[in-house]
């Protein structure tokens, strides 16, 4: 049906309540306006999941989406996007995972899979070119993610090499930071695993055999070679990521004094030696592995404490279970990484929540009697395994901590919210914005909460490019906006943002144009990226988000960085938000996209929707942070 | 002397770009299921092993073929399938001790490495250089050097012990 390549032209819609499936055509106009993956997901969610929907109810939906580059030879293109309403933030959520499932879904004939309703008992879905099977999953329920995936692949071996996305016990128990796992990697943030769990959907297995096509193959192959060459010419990728993985950031972040330490009390960690890239490489890395079609191979198989073996940790996990918890023992970080993956819980959320409890203990607000007798103190990395297990199983103190740091704070009765390190309910990634001001906007105004990259990744520009004063406020709004719209293209074409460093949107246009048979350039991609970003923002505005929800923990605004290369710095969030909203064409008083900007991005229908909202008060459902999500 | 295609699983990162390159070269589509090289993975151990035709001296696939469709190419030494002769019976898939042949369900015929007429595309796209195409003497010599170096290291360690 699609004359051009890049798409299969079909979406598969599965209703778990009625056990019905339907194959729908992908509207070519949607593909043109939103590309695929994250951008397409934002629009589908906007159209199909309204403000009244409880994220853990059958009315919420899960969109598993590929993009036009997925399943091709384009570098680092083996990724899929899970879009849903987040049970952690009560807002828009996308979460991206790499793995062979992405290409397999296209080979099964679909650009995306939409899951609706709720099964009456645990099931898994088997998607093949012949159709969908609703299969009993009672024998898989309770298994951790590695076991689930292995069991399913064995069970389905007669039909081919099944590619799997599944949840662990944390997702089954609706932990609000539960992830979806594929091949030891995770769609980690915001709790998509809990949404799967709420639908009694343990796993999705895909076996496909259809060819993946591109529009102009000779042209495409030429441009793929160019993209590869650019990657080879980028020292940060070749000498940095290929060898050390994302752990390479630990060195840079530490030297800049923005490595969040002991729950963000400081940006300098005296025990950082154990977490630095060289230590990491020499002490724990066993082997380099790559995501599909990726020449970089930044993923590392590591050996940790108690004979644990994990793919990872990534830098964010080094921060969350390392410096944030006052832990310099890399082997304990590897172990925590593996356990989080197995139980199916997000490493950043789990680590930051534990770090918060550690500070409560340090301040004398909690004692070990309230913590099931565990010594949850800074540096006590030996408590990680037991705490992670308790969180995933909602056992004892684990039940209090299982839904992330903000709900934990409320349940523990800690009145001071200035040191619960999250934005909109999602725990912050590992860069202290006091020493790198653009990052404050990434956290505070990000479309899915306190994620470190969803609103654009600006760390490298600010601390390593030599072009920016990292303490300055001026210009950071424009920097973040541009990074945001660029990131959106990588996440929608669906290839890795690390590969995207080599050539940016110029290379994205080179890869996409011959793949889909439509001439794209940097300007048209920037516009497309901005359009998708505005749909995300509009979704959250409809949900009740306004300027005051674009907030950060008080610690970052009021406590000057006590020491190190960023000493004395705080975040002037108001000035930053003014700058950012102005750059975005959003109303500075409310943070809502203006009618003019939305119409200029071909979104008149969304402009009309927002015009009908009362912009001075909250919307129907509010956000998790402002109104609190109902207890499970 | 004919070059040989060698897979070093210790270098393989499991990205499977080789599969994509192979299917593109042979059927002009991206489809790992139609690739003559396939990576088998054990994620838990971080093990990725490329499985590809060894171009055996005494090939079981050619031996079992009822219509003698698999013959050695004089220039490259590759065992290639003559699709005009092949009847698609899949006996070669069963006979191969490595499972190194695949089956194209759309064209109803086996897929086998033909060394791309002496310029294997999988090797060209193998970033970690797990797949190499070189003279057997080079492979042998490189392995000997590696083993020799390891022996020297171990000896140095043990003699430096108190």
PDB file of C-alpha atoms in Angstrom, chain B:
ATOM      1  CA  UNK B   1      45.967 -19.596  -2.729  1.00  0.00           C
ATOM      2  CA  UNK B   2      42.268 -19.072  -1.973  1.00  0.00           C
ATOM      3  CA  UNK B   3      41.306 -16.749   0.848  1.00  0.00           C
ATOM      4  CA  UNK B   4      39.145 -18.021   3.704  1.00  0.00           C
ATOM      5  CA  UNK B   5      36.357 -16.372   5.657  1.00  0.00           C
ATOM      6  CA  UNK B   6      36.996 -16.749   9.383  1.00  0.00           C
ATOM      7  CA  UNK B   7      34.684 -15.824  12.271  1.00  0.00           C
ATOM      8  CA  UNK B   8      36.270 -14.926  15.622  1.00  0.00           C
ATOM      9  CA  UNK B   9      33.452 -15.103  18.135  1.00  0.00           C
ATOM     10  CA  UNK B  10      35.542 -13.391  20.812  1.00  0.00           C
ATOM     11  CA  UNK B  11      35.444 -10.189  18.797  1.00  0.00           C
ATOM     12  CA  UNK B  12      31.783 -10.347  17.747  1.00  0.00           C
ATOM     13  CA  UNK B  13      29.585  -7.680  19.410  1.00  0.00           C
ATOM     14  CA  UNK B  14      26.346  -9.263  18.215  1.00  0.00           C
ATOM     15  CA  UNK B  15      25.167  -6.236  16.201  1.00  0.00           C
ATOM     16  CA  UNK B  16      24.129  -8.449  13.299  1.00  0.00           C
ATOM     17  CA  UNK B  17      24.994  -5.832  10.699  1.00  0.00           C
ATOM     18  CA  UNK B  18      26.604  -8.699   8.718  1.00  0.00           C
ATOM     19  CA  UNK B  19      23.196 -10.365   8.359  1.00  0.00           C
ATOM     20  CA  UNK B  20      21.698  -7.179   7.000  1.00  0.00           C
ATOM     21  CA  UNK B  21      24.588  -6.632   4.570  1.00  0.00           C
ATOM     22  CA  UNK B  22      24.350 -10.240   3.332  1.00  0.00           C
ATOM     23  CA  UNK B  23      20.618 -10.143   2.667  1.00  0.00           C
ATOM     24  CA  UNK B  24      20.965  -6.794   0.921  1.00  0.00           C
ATOM     25  CA  UNK B  25      23.749  -8.148  -1.293  1.00  0.00           C
ATOM     26  CA  UNK B  26      21.880 -11.290  -2.241  1.00  0.00           C
ATOM     27  CA  UNK B  27      18.150 -10.510  -2.256  1.00  0.00           C
ATOM     28  CA  UNK B  28      18.278  -6.685  -2.225  1.00  0.00           C
ATOM     29  CA  UNK B  29      16.209  -6.524   0.972  1.00  0.00           C
ATOM     30  CA  UNK B  30      16.954  -6.074   4.659  1.00  0.00           C
ATOM     31  CA  UNK B  31      16.041  -9.407   6.185  1.00  0.00           C
ATOM     32  CA  UNK B  32      18.300 -11.279   8.616  1.00  0.00           C
ATOM     33  CA  UNK B  33      16.299 -14.431   7.962  1.00  0.00           C
ATOM     34  CA  UNK B  34      17.640 -14.388   4.402  1.00  0.00           C
ATOM     35  CA  UNK B  35      21.267 -14.064   5.360  1.00  0.00           C
ATOM     36  CA  UNK B  36      23.954 -16.709   4.853  1.00  0.00           C
ATOM     37  CA  UNK B  37      25.693 -15.551   8.040  1.00  0.00           C
ATOM     38  CA  UNK B  38      23.726 -15.658  11.264  1.00  0.00           C
ATOM     39  CA  UNK B  39      24.676 -14.682  14.796  1.00  0.00           C
ATOM     40  CA  UNK B  40      23.544 -16.992  17.562  1.00  0.00           C
ATOM     41  CA  UNK B  41      23.373 -15.329  20.947  1.00  0.00           C
ATOM     42  CA  UNK B  42      23.444 -16.293  24.595  1.00  0.00           C
ATOM     43  CA  UNK B  43      22.697 -12.936  26.225  1.00  0.00           C
ATOM     44  CA  UNK B  44      23.189 -14.173  29.775  1.00  0.00           C
ATOM     45  CA  UNK B  45      26.836 -15.039  29.092  1.00  0.00           C
ATOM     46  CA  UNK B  46      27.330 -12.215  26.606  1.00  0.00           C
ATOM     47  CA  UNK B  47      28.170 -14.783  23.954  1.00  0.00           C
ATOM     48  CA  UNK B  48      27.669 -13.969  20.260  1.00  0.00           C
ATOM     49  CA  UNK B  49      28.798 -16.540  17.723  1.00  0.00           C
ATOM     50  CA  UNK B  50      28.710 -15.938  13.957  1.00  0.00           C
ATOM     51  CA  UNK B  51      27.676 -19.094  12.104  1.00  0.00           C
ATOM     52  CA  UNK B  52      28.772 -19.140   8.484  1.00  0.00           C
ATOM     53  CA  UNK B  53      29.698 -21.693   5.831  1.00  0.00           C
ATOM     54  CA  UNK B  54      33.207 -23.101   6.264  1.00  0.00           C
ATOM     55  CA  UNK B  55      33.445 -23.994   2.547  1.00  0.00           C
ATOM     56  CA  UNK B  56      34.449 -27.508   3.678  1.00  0.00           C
ATOM     57  CA  UNK B  57      36.977 -29.594   1.768  1.00  0.00           C
ATOM     58  CA  UNK B  58      34.515 -32.478   1.872  1.00  0.00           C
ATOM     59  CA  UNK B  59      31.165 -30.689   1.908  1.00  0.00           C
ATOM     60  CA  UNK B  60      28.231 -32.622   3.331  1.00  0.00           C
ATOM     61  CA  UNK B  61      25.791 -30.233   1.585  1.00  0.00           C
ATOM     62  CA  UNK B  62      27.219 -30.940  -1.872  1.00  0.00           C
ATOM     63  CA  UNK B  63      27.511 -34.626  -1.092  1.00  0.00           C
ATOM     64  CA  UNK B  64      23.858 -35.027  -0.163  1.00  0.00           C
ATOM     65  CA  UNK B  65      22.451 -32.823  -2.940  1.00  0.00           C
ATOM     66  CA  UNK B  66      20.415 -35.164  -5.183  1.00  0.00           C
ATOM     67  CA  UNK B  67      20.813 -32.963  -8.254  1.00  0.00           C
ATOM     68  CA  UNK B  68      24.451 -31.888  -7.769  1.00  0.00           C
ATOM     69  CA  UNK B  69      23.476 -28.213  -7.577  1.00  0.00           C
ATOM     70  CA  UNK B  70      26.269 -27.277  -5.152  1.00  0.00           C
ATOM     71  CA  UNK B  71      29.661 -26.936  -6.796  1.00  0.00           C
ATOM     72  CA  UNK B  72      32.957 -25.264  -6.060  1.00  0.00           C
ATOM     73  CA  UNK B  73      33.714 -21.956  -7.743  1.00  0.00           C
ATOM     74  CA  UNK B  74      37.078 -22.220  -9.431  1.00  0.00           C
ATOM     75  CA  UNK B  75      38.105 -18.618  -8.702  1.00  0.00           C
ATOM     76  CA  UNK B  76      37.151 -18.230  -5.026  1.00  0.00           C
ATOM     77  CA  UNK B  77      36.849 -21.810  -3.827  1.00  0.00           C
ATOM     78  CA  UNK B  78      33.322 -21.052  -2.570  1.00  0.00           C
ATOM     79  CA  UNK B  79      30.682 -23.750  -2.761  1.00  0.00           C
ATOM     80  CA  UNK B  80      27.834 -22.099  -4.634  1.00  0.00           C
ATOM     81  CA  UNK B  81      24.283 -23.162  -5.346  1.00  0.00           C
ATOM     82  CA  UNK B  82      23.112 -23.247  -8.939  1.00  0.00           C
ATOM     83  CA  UNK B  83      19.515 -22.153  -8.450  1.00  0.00           C
ATOM     84  CA  UNK B  84      18.544 -23.303 -11.951  1.00  0.00           C
ATOM     85  CA  UNK B  85      19.388 -26.843 -10.918  1.00  0.00           C
ATOM     86  CA  UNK B  86      18.345 -26.685  -7.223  1.00  0.00           C
ATOM     87  CA  UNK B  87      14.986 -28.350  -6.495  1.00  0.00           C
ATOM     88  CA  UNK B  88      14.593 -26.743  -3.043  1.00  0.00           C
ATOM     89  CA  UNK B  89      14.520 -30.029  -1.127  1.00  0.00           C
ATOM     90  CA  UNK B  90      16.436 -28.562   1.849  1.00  0.00           C
ATOM     91  CA  UNK B  91      18.577 -31.706   2.328  1.00  0.00           C
ATOM     92  CA  UNK B  92      21.666 -29.465   2.429  1.00  0.00           C
ATOM     93  CA  UNK B  93      20.251 -27.648   5.483  1.00  0.00           C
ATOM     94  CA  UNK B  94      19.955 -30.923   7.320  1.00  0.00           C
ATOM     95  CA  UNK B  95      23.321 -32.289   6.225  1.00  0.00           C
ATOM     96  CA  UNK B  96      25.435 -29.289   7.205  1.00  0.00           C
ATOM     97  CA  UNK B  97      27.073 -30.027  10.568  1.00  0.00           C
ATOM     98  CA  UNK B  98      27.156 -26.299  11.412  1.00  0.00           C
ATOM     99  CA  UNK B  99      23.600 -25.397  10.444  1.00  0.00           C
ATOM    100  CA  UNK B 100      25.286 -22.841   8.214  1.00  0.00           C
ATOM    101  CA  UNK B 101      22.600 -22.746   5.512  1.00  0.00           C
ATOM    102  CA  UNK B 102      19.398 -20.737   5.759  1.00  0.00           C
ATOM    103  CA  UNK B 103      16.141 -21.130   3.893  1.00  0.00           C
ATOM    104  CA  UNK B 104      14.398 -18.392   1.926  1.00  0.00           C
ATOM    105  CA  UNK B 105      10.706 -19.087   2.506  1.00  0.00           C
ATOM    106  CA  UNK B 106       9.585 -16.680  -0.217  1.00  0.00           C
ATOM    107  CA  UNK B 107      11.782 -18.051  -2.986  1.00  0.00           C
ATOM    108  CA  UNK B 108      11.630 -21.622  -1.614  1.00  0.00           C
ATOM    109  CA  UNK B 109      15.348 -22.191  -1.834  1.00  0.00           C
ATOM    110  CA  UNK B 110      18.367 -22.517   0.434  1.00  0.00           C
ATOM    111  CA  UNK B 111      20.718 -19.625   1.156  1.00  0.00           C
ATOM    112  CA  UNK B 112      24.408 -20.286   1.369  1.00  0.00           C
ATOM    113  CA  UNK B 113      27.538 -18.174   1.581  1.00  0.00           C
ATOM    114  CA  UNK B 114      29.079 -17.689  -1.879  1.00  0.00           C
ATOM    115  CA  UNK B 115      31.857 -15.358  -0.649  1.00  0.00           C
ATOM    116  CA  UNK B 116      30.291 -12.594  -2.801  1.00  0.00           C
ATOM    117  CA  UNK B 117      32.627 -13.502  -5.681  1.00  0.00           C
ATOM    118  CA  UNK B 118      35.663 -12.828  -3.548  1.00  0.00           C
ATOM    119  CA  UNK B 119      34.485  -9.612  -1.844  1.00  0.00           C
ATOM    120  CA  UNK B 120      32.308 -10.647   1.120  1.00  0.00           C
ATOM    121  CA  UNK B 121      29.924  -7.850   2.127  1.00  0.00           C
ATOM    122  CA  UNK B 122      29.621  -9.134   5.700  1.00  0.00           C
ATOM    123  CA  UNK B 123      33.370  -8.635   6.198  1.00  0.00           C
ATOM    124  CA  UNK B 124      33.121  -5.138   4.768  1.00  0.00           C
ATOM    125  CA  UNK B 125      30.493  -4.168   7.363  1.00  0.00           C
ATOM    126  CA  UNK B 126      31.994  -5.986  10.362  1.00  0.00           C
ATOM    127  CA  UNK B 127      33.145  -3.084  12.526  1.00  0.00           C
ATOM    128  CA  UNK B 128      34.788  -5.154  15.308  1.00  0.00           C
ATOM    129  CA  UNK B 129      36.583  -7.258  12.654  1.00  0.00           C
ATOM    130  CA  UNK B 130      35.178 -10.505  13.966  1.00  0.00           C
ATOM    131  CA  UNK B 131      34.730 -11.601  10.358  1.00  0.00           C
ATOM    132  CA  UNK B 132      37.864 -11.557   8.251  1.00  0.00           C
ATOM    133  CA  UNK B 133      38.669 -12.707   4.736  1.00  0.00           C
ATOM    134  CA  UNK B 134      42.323 -13.534   4.308  1.00  0.00           C
ATOM    135  CA  UNK B 135      44.795 -16.214   3.324  1.00  0.00           C
ATOM    136  CA  UNK B 136      44.713 -19.285   5.555  1.00  0.00           C
ATOM    137  CA  UNK B 137      48.427 -18.824   6.192  1.00  0.00           C
ATOM    138  CA  UNK B 138      47.757 -15.350   7.600  1.00  0.00           C
ATOM    139  CA  UNK B 139      45.054 -16.675   9.888  1.00  0.00           C
ATOM    140  CA  UNK B 140      47.316 -19.452  11.055  1.00  0.00           C
ATOM    141  CA  UNK B 141      50.242 -17.106  11.619  1.00  0.00           C
ATOM    142  CA  UNK B 142      48.094 -14.579  13.534  1.00  0.00           C
ATOM    143  CA  UNK B 143      46.819 -17.324  15.840  1.00  0.00           C
ATOM    144  CA  UNK B 144      50.346 -18.599  16.413  1.00  0.00           C
ATOM    145  CA  UNK B 145      51.568 -15.097  17.280  1.00  0.00           C
ATOM    146  CA  UNK B 146      48.691 -14.625  19.705  1.00  0.00           C
ATOM    147  CA  UNK B 147      49.285 -17.961  21.387  1.00  0.00           C
ATOM    148  CA  UNK B 148      53.008 -17.233  21.580  1.00  0.00           C
ATOM    149  CA  UNK B 149      52.381 -13.852  23.197  1.00  0.00           C
ATOM    150  CA  UNK B 150      50.085 -15.397  25.798  1.00  0.00           C
ATOM    151  CA  UNK B 151      52.643 -18.069  26.566  1.00  0.00           C
ATOM    152  CA  UNK B 152      55.307 -15.396  27.038  1.00  0.00           C
ATOM    153  CA  UNK B 153      53.030 -13.407  29.379  1.00  0.00           C
ATOM    154  CA  UNK B 154      52.164 -16.427  31.497  1.00  0.00           C
ATOM    155  CA  UNK B 155      55.818 -17.448  31.694  1.00  0.00           C
ATOM    156  CA  UNK B 156      56.865 -13.939  32.706  1.00  0.00           C
ATOM    157  CA  UNK B 157      54.238 -13.916  35.461  1.00  0.00           C
ATOM    158  CA  UNK B 158      55.193 -17.288  36.851  1.00  0.00           C
ATOM    159  CA  UNK B 159      58.967 -16.608  36.837  1.00  0.00           C
ATOM    160  CA  UNK B 160      58.464 -13.316  38.654  1.00  0.00           C
ATOM    161  CA  UNK B 161      56.783 -15.106  41.529  1.00  0.00           C
ATOM    162  CA  UNK B 162      58.825 -15.119  44.741  1.00  0.00           C
TER     163      UNK B 162
END
